[in-house]
Short mmCIF file of C-alpha atoms in Angstrom, two decimals:
data_model
loop_
_atom_site.label_atom_id
_atom_site.label_comp_id
_atom_site.label_asym_id
_atom_site.label_seq_id
_atom_site.Cartn_x
_atom_site.Cartn_y
_atom_site.Cartn_z
CA MET A 1 60.22 -50.34 17.93
CA LYS A 2 63.75 -51.50 17.09
CA LEU A 3 62.73 -51.96 13.44
CA LEU A 4 61.20 -48.48 13.30
CA THR A 5 64.34 -46.93 14.82
CA PHE A 6 66.48 -48.92 12.36
CA ILE A 7 64.47 -47.75 9.33
CA LEU A 8 64.47 -44.12 10.45
CA THR A 9 68.21 -44.04 11.19
CA LEU A 10 68.99 -45.81 7.90
CA ALA A 11 66.89 -43.26 6.00
CA LEU A 12 68.78 -40.48 7.79
CA TRP A 13 72.07 -42.23 6.92
CA PHE A 14 71.18 -42.26 3.21
CA VAL A 15 70.20 -38.59 3.36
CA PHE A 16 73.53 -37.63 4.96
CA ALA A 17 75.53 -39.91 2.64
CA GLY A 18 73.94 -38.23 -0.40
CA ARG A 19 73.98 -41.36 -2.58
CA VAL A 20 72.49 -44.84 -2.60
CA ASN A 21 74.84 -47.75 -3.34
CA ILE A 22 75.85 -51.09 -1.82
CA GLU A 23 78.80 -49.73 0.23
CA VAL A 24 76.68 -47.03 1.83
CA PHE A 25 73.91 -49.56 2.45
CA LEU A 26 76.20 -52.13 4.12
CA LEU A 27 77.99 -49.61 6.33
CA GLY A 28 74.67 -47.94 7.16
CA THR A 29 73.08 -51.27 8.08
CA ILE A 30 75.88 -52.06 10.54
CA ILE A 31 75.89 -48.63 12.16
CA CYS A 32 72.11 -48.26 12.24
CA SER A 33 71.72 -51.75 13.75
CA ILE A 34 74.03 -50.79 16.59
CA ILE A 35 72.25 -47.47 17.09
CA SER A 36 68.78 -49.05 17.06
CA LEU A 37 69.89 -51.72 19.54
CA MET A 38 71.25 -49.02 21.83
CA LEU A 39 68.37 -46.55 21.48
CA ALA A 40 65.30 -48.75 21.19
CA ASP A 41 65.26 -49.74 24.85
CA ASN A 42 65.85 -46.27 26.25
CA GLY A 43 64.69 -43.73 23.66
CA PRO A 44 61.00 -44.30 23.08
CA LYS A 45 60.07 -44.35 26.76
CA SER A 46 59.35 -40.67 26.58
CA VAL A 47 57.39 -40.94 23.33
CA GLN A 48 54.34 -43.01 24.06
CA MET A 49 52.72 -44.51 20.97
CA ARG A 50 49.25 -45.68 21.84
CA SER A 51 46.97 -47.20 19.20
CA ALA A 52 49.41 -46.16 16.47
CA THR A 53 47.63 -47.84 13.57
CA LYS A 54 44.05 -47.16 14.65
CA ASP A 55 43.95 -43.41 14.44
CA PHE A 56 47.10 -42.88 12.41
CA LEU A 57 45.39 -40.68 9.80
CA LEU A 58 43.75 -38.50 12.43
CA LYS A 59 47.06 -38.05 14.25
CA THR A 60 48.81 -37.21 10.96
CA TYR A 61 46.15 -34.55 10.36
CA TYR A 62 46.69 -33.11 13.87
CA LEU A 63 50.46 -33.24 13.35
CA PHE A 64 50.04 -31.25 10.13
CA LEU A 65 47.83 -28.72 11.97
CA VAL A 66 50.34 -28.39 14.82
CA THR A 67 53.34 -27.96 12.50
CA SER A 68 51.60 -25.41 10.26
CA ALA A 69 50.33 -23.44 13.28
CA PHE A 70 53.84 -23.55 14.72
CA ILE A 71 55.61 -22.21 11.63
CA ASN A 72 52.89 -19.62 10.96
CA ASP A 73 53.08 -18.34 14.54
CA VAL A 74 56.89 -18.25 14.44
CA PHE A 75 56.80 -15.91 11.46
CA LEU A 76 54.01 -13.69 12.89
CA SER A 77 55.87 -13.44 16.17
CA ALA A 78 59.19 -12.72 14.42
CA VAL A 79 57.56 -9.87 12.50
CA ARG A 80 56.31 -8.40 15.79
CA VAL A 81 59.69 -8.69 17.53
CA SER A 82 61.62 -7.36 14.53
CA ARG A 83 59.27 -4.34 14.43
CA HIS A 84 60.23 -3.59 18.02
CA ALA A 85 63.91 -3.98 17.13
CA PHE A 86 63.74 -1.27 14.47
CA GLU A 87 61.54 1.18 16.41
CA MET A 88 63.11 4.45 17.47
CA LYS A 89 62.04 3.81 21.06
CA PRO A 90 61.17 0.13 21.54
CA SER A 91 57.69 0.17 23.12
CA PHE A 92 57.06 -3.13 24.82
CA SER A 93 55.75 -3.99 28.25
CA PRO A 94 57.49 -7.18 29.37
CA GLN A 95 55.75 -9.23 32.04
CA ILE A 96 56.34 -12.54 33.80
CA VAL A 97 53.23 -14.64 34.42
CA LYS A 98 52.26 -18.12 35.56
CA LEU A 99 50.06 -20.42 33.52
CA LYS A 100 48.68 -23.73 34.69
CA THR A 101 48.64 -26.62 32.24
CA SER A 102 46.38 -29.64 32.12
CA LEU A 103 48.78 -31.81 30.12
CA GLU A 104 49.58 -35.12 31.77
CA ARG A 105 52.66 -36.57 30.10
CA LYS A 106 56.21 -35.30 30.37
CA SER A 107 56.77 -35.32 26.61
CA SER A 108 53.67 -33.21 25.91
CA THR A 109 54.62 -30.62 28.56
CA GLU A 110 58.04 -30.34 26.92
CA ILE A 111 56.52 -29.88 23.47
CA LEU A 112 54.18 -27.20 24.81
CA ALA A 113 57.22 -25.45 26.36
CA ASN A 114 58.74 -25.32 22.86
CA PHE A 115 55.43 -23.97 21.57
CA ILE A 116 55.43 -21.25 24.22
CA THR A 117 59.03 -20.27 23.52
CA LEU A 118 58.88 -19.87 19.75
CA PRO A 119 55.48 -18.52 18.68
CA GLN A 120 53.18 -15.84 20.14
CA GLY A 121 55.75 -13.41 21.51
CA THR A 122 56.11 -15.47 24.66
CA LEU A 123 59.11 -17.16 26.26
CA GLY A 124 58.90 -20.28 28.40
CA MET A 125 61.20 -19.65 31.33
CA ASP A 126 60.61 -22.45 33.77
CA ILE A 127 58.25 -25.31 34.53
CA ASP A 128 57.03 -25.95 38.05
CA ILE A 129 56.68 -29.74 37.72
CA SER A 130 54.81 -30.32 41.00
CA ASN A 131 52.13 -27.68 40.36
CA LYS A 132 52.25 -28.06 36.55
CA LYS A 133 52.74 -24.35 36.02
CA TYR A 134 54.73 -22.62 33.33
CA HIS A 135 56.58 -19.41 34.11
CA ILE A 136 56.16 -17.32 30.98
CA HIS A 137 57.74 -14.04 29.92
CA TRP A 138 55.83 -12.11 27.31
CA LEU A 139 56.80 -9.05 25.44
CA ASP A 140 53.96 -6.87 24.25
CA VAL A 141 50.84 -7.36 26.33
CA TYR A 142 49.49 -3.99 27.41
CA SER A 143 46.11 -4.85 28.96
CA GLU A 144 44.26 -7.64 30.72
CA ASP A 145 42.21 -8.36 27.59
CA GLN A 146 45.36 -8.90 25.53
CA ALA A 147 46.71 -11.16 28.27
CA GLU A 148 43.54 -13.25 28.11
CA VAL A 149 43.80 -13.47 24.31
CA LYS A 150 47.42 -14.61 24.65
CA LYS A 151 46.47 -17.23 27.24
CA ALA A 152 43.65 -18.42 24.95
CA GLN A 153 46.17 -18.89 22.12
CA ILE A 154 48.37 -21.01 24.38
CA ARG A 155 45.30 -23.04 25.44
CA LYS A 156 44.49 -23.65 21.76
CA HIS A 157 47.94 -25.11 21.18
CA GLU A 158 47.66 -27.05 24.43
CA LYS A 159 44.46 -28.73 23.19
CA LEU A 160 46.09 -29.70 19.89
CA ILE A 161 49.13 -31.15 21.68
CA ALA A 162 46.86 -33.00 24.12
CA LYS A 163 45.05 -34.62 21.18
CA LEU A 164 48.38 -35.66 19.65
CA PHE A 165 50.53 -36.79 22.56
CA ASP A 166 48.46 -37.03 25.75
CA MET B 1 59.45 -18.66 -17.17
CA ILE B 2 59.68 -21.30 -14.41
CA ASN B 3 63.35 -20.41 -13.87
CA ILE B 4 62.46 -16.76 -13.35
CA LEU B 5 59.72 -17.77 -10.89
CA VAL B 6 62.15 -20.00 -8.98
CA GLN B 7 64.72 -17.19 -8.88
CA LEU B 8 62.02 -14.83 -7.62
CA PHE B 9 61.05 -17.22 -4.82
CA VAL B 10 64.72 -17.69 -3.89
CA TYR B 11 65.27 -13.93 -3.69
CA VAL B 12 62.09 -13.43 -1.63
CA PHE B 13 63.10 -16.15 0.84
CA LEU B 14 66.70 -14.96 1.12
CA LEU B 15 65.73 -11.31 1.56
CA THR B 16 63.14 -12.23 4.20
CA GLY B 17 65.77 -14.30 5.99
CA LEU B 18 68.25 -11.44 5.74
CA TYR B 19 65.72 -9.05 7.29
CA PHE B 20 64.96 -11.38 10.20
CA LEU B 21 68.63 -12.17 10.86
CA LEU B 22 69.46 -8.46 10.77
CA SER B 23 66.61 -7.76 13.21
CA THR B 24 68.03 -10.48 15.48
CA ALA B 25 71.38 -8.69 15.58
CA VAL B 26 69.76 -5.27 16.09
CA GLY B 27 67.44 -6.66 18.78
CA MET B 28 70.34 -8.25 20.62
CA ILE B 29 72.03 -4.85 20.80
CA ARG B 30 69.04 -2.60 21.40
CA PHE B 31 66.72 -4.57 23.70
CA PRO B 32 67.09 -3.66 27.38
CA ASP B 33 67.38 -6.93 29.28
CA LEU B 34 68.22 -10.60 28.87
CA TYR B 35 64.68 -11.90 28.41
CA THR B 36 63.75 -9.42 25.69
CA ARG B 37 67.03 -10.23 23.95
CA LEU B 38 66.13 -13.89 24.14
CA HIS B 39 62.88 -13.05 22.33
CA ALA B 40 64.97 -11.69 19.45
CA GLY B 41 67.33 -14.67 19.67
CA SER B 42 64.52 -17.20 19.49
CA LYS B 43 61.85 -15.93 17.13
CA CYS B 44 63.74 -13.73 14.67
CA LEU B 45 66.68 -16.13 14.46
CA MET B 46 64.34 -19.05 13.82
CA ALA B 47 62.30 -17.22 11.18
CA GLY B 48 65.49 -16.00 9.51
CA GLY B 49 67.06 -19.44 9.54
CA ILE B 50 63.94 -21.11 8.14
CA SER B 51 63.63 -18.46 5.40
CA VAL B 52 67.25 -18.77 4.28
CA LEU B 53 67.11 -22.58 4.32
CA MET B 54 63.79 -22.56 2.44
CA GLY B 55 65.44 -20.36 -0.17
CA CYS B 56 68.24 -22.92 -0.45
CA ILE B 57 65.68 -25.72 -0.87
CA VAL B 58 63.90 -23.85 -3.67
CA MET B 59 67.25 -23.12 -5.34
CA GLU B 60 68.45 -26.74 -5.14
CA GLY B 61 65.20 -28.44 -6.17
CA ILE B 62 64.36 -32.01 -5.21
CA GLY B 63 67.44 -34.01 -4.16
CA PHE B 64 69.63 -35.15 -1.33
CA VAL B 65 70.83 -31.63 -0.58
CA SER B 66 67.23 -30.49 -0.01
CA LEU B 67 66.62 -33.47 2.28
CA LYS B 68 69.72 -32.55 4.26
CA ILE B 69 68.45 -28.98 4.59
CA ILE B 70 65.05 -30.28 5.79
CA VAL B 71 66.88 -32.30 8.47
CA ILE B 72 68.75 -29.12 9.46
CA ILE B 73 65.44 -27.22 9.73
CA ILE B 74 63.98 -29.94 11.97
CA LEU B 75 67.08 -29.92 14.19
CA LEU B 76 66.91 -26.11 14.34
CA LEU B 77 63.23 -26.27 15.34
CA ILE B 78 64.08 -28.62 18.20
CA THR B 79 67.36 -27.20 19.48
CA ASN B 80 66.73 -23.44 19.36
CA PRO B 81 63.79 -23.31 21.84
CA VAL B 82 65.58 -25.78 24.13
CA ALA B 83 68.72 -23.62 24.23
CA ILE B 84 66.68 -20.45 24.82
CA HIS B 85 64.69 -22.20 27.56
CA VAL B 86 67.88 -23.31 29.31
CA ILE B 87 69.32 -19.77 29.25
CA ALA B 88 66.03 -18.27 30.51
CA ARG B 89 65.72 -20.85 33.27
CA LEU B 90 69.29 -20.24 34.44
CA ALA B 91 68.70 -16.49 34.43
CA GLU B 92 65.47 -16.85 36.41
CA ASN B 93 66.87 -19.21 39.03
CA TYR B 94 70.03 -17.19 39.60
CA HIS B 95 68.29 -13.78 39.30
CA PHE B 96 70.51 -12.43 36.54
CA VAL B 97 67.88 -9.96 35.37
CA PRO B 98 67.02 -6.73 37.21
CA LYS B 99 63.41 -7.11 38.28
CA LYS B 100 62.38 -3.51 37.75
CA ILE B 101 62.21 -3.98 33.99
CA ALA B 102 59.50 -6.65 33.94
CA LYS B 103 56.28 -6.69 35.95
CA ASN B 104 56.68 -9.90 37.89
CA GLU B 105 53.54 -11.81 38.77
CA LEU B 106 55.57 -14.48 40.55
CA ASP B 107 56.37 -12.19 43.48
CA LYS B 108 52.69 -11.58 44.29
#
């Protein structure tokens, strides 16, 4: 884990330095060693890596699916919100709802909270840790059917995140 | 020909970003309460930021500058929803928002 942290921080160091030479490498090695020694014991506790090599390809595929769904939904949702912003009379029906999650780990619940906040016209407000319930504010849900569709979208993302991180 | 295509992509990305960032500003002024404003502040700002930065990546081509911009996009993707979530949570716990505007299922 320390080696992985070292490699990642060194790569980031080269990216920020903007050039690759011996001075940058030496200084980067010293700084990244210190950082990896400090972070490796505390950082990855929240990111569990089970059977990393076994199903690496499958997880990469899921990661690609999650990221593409995320960015696609961000843009769709932004179009919807920006349409409301330019309407003569903004016509939305805001509502605060509760949604129970089946995710087990802390890291996956946090990632799903990010997924609720950015895409789909929803906003993650709070997490009830003991009951595993999200408090969600959504913007333009006018009927029960639309609410069910919205909840189904969140469940779809929840399943993908469960496959990746749970 | 390729240069024209690259320029076209850059303009499309930058104009899209401009539209989303403008809608963020308009939404922040026009929307009625804190939560709806946070919707504008999260989604439109994110889409605008990603569009503008993607335009910069296309303009710069492959290089260290593009890698730096990709790192910025990743940091933006992580930090923006966290910041919005913190503001929303604070507002909910301290009841900053008048409840008449949103139908509140939590009170049932």
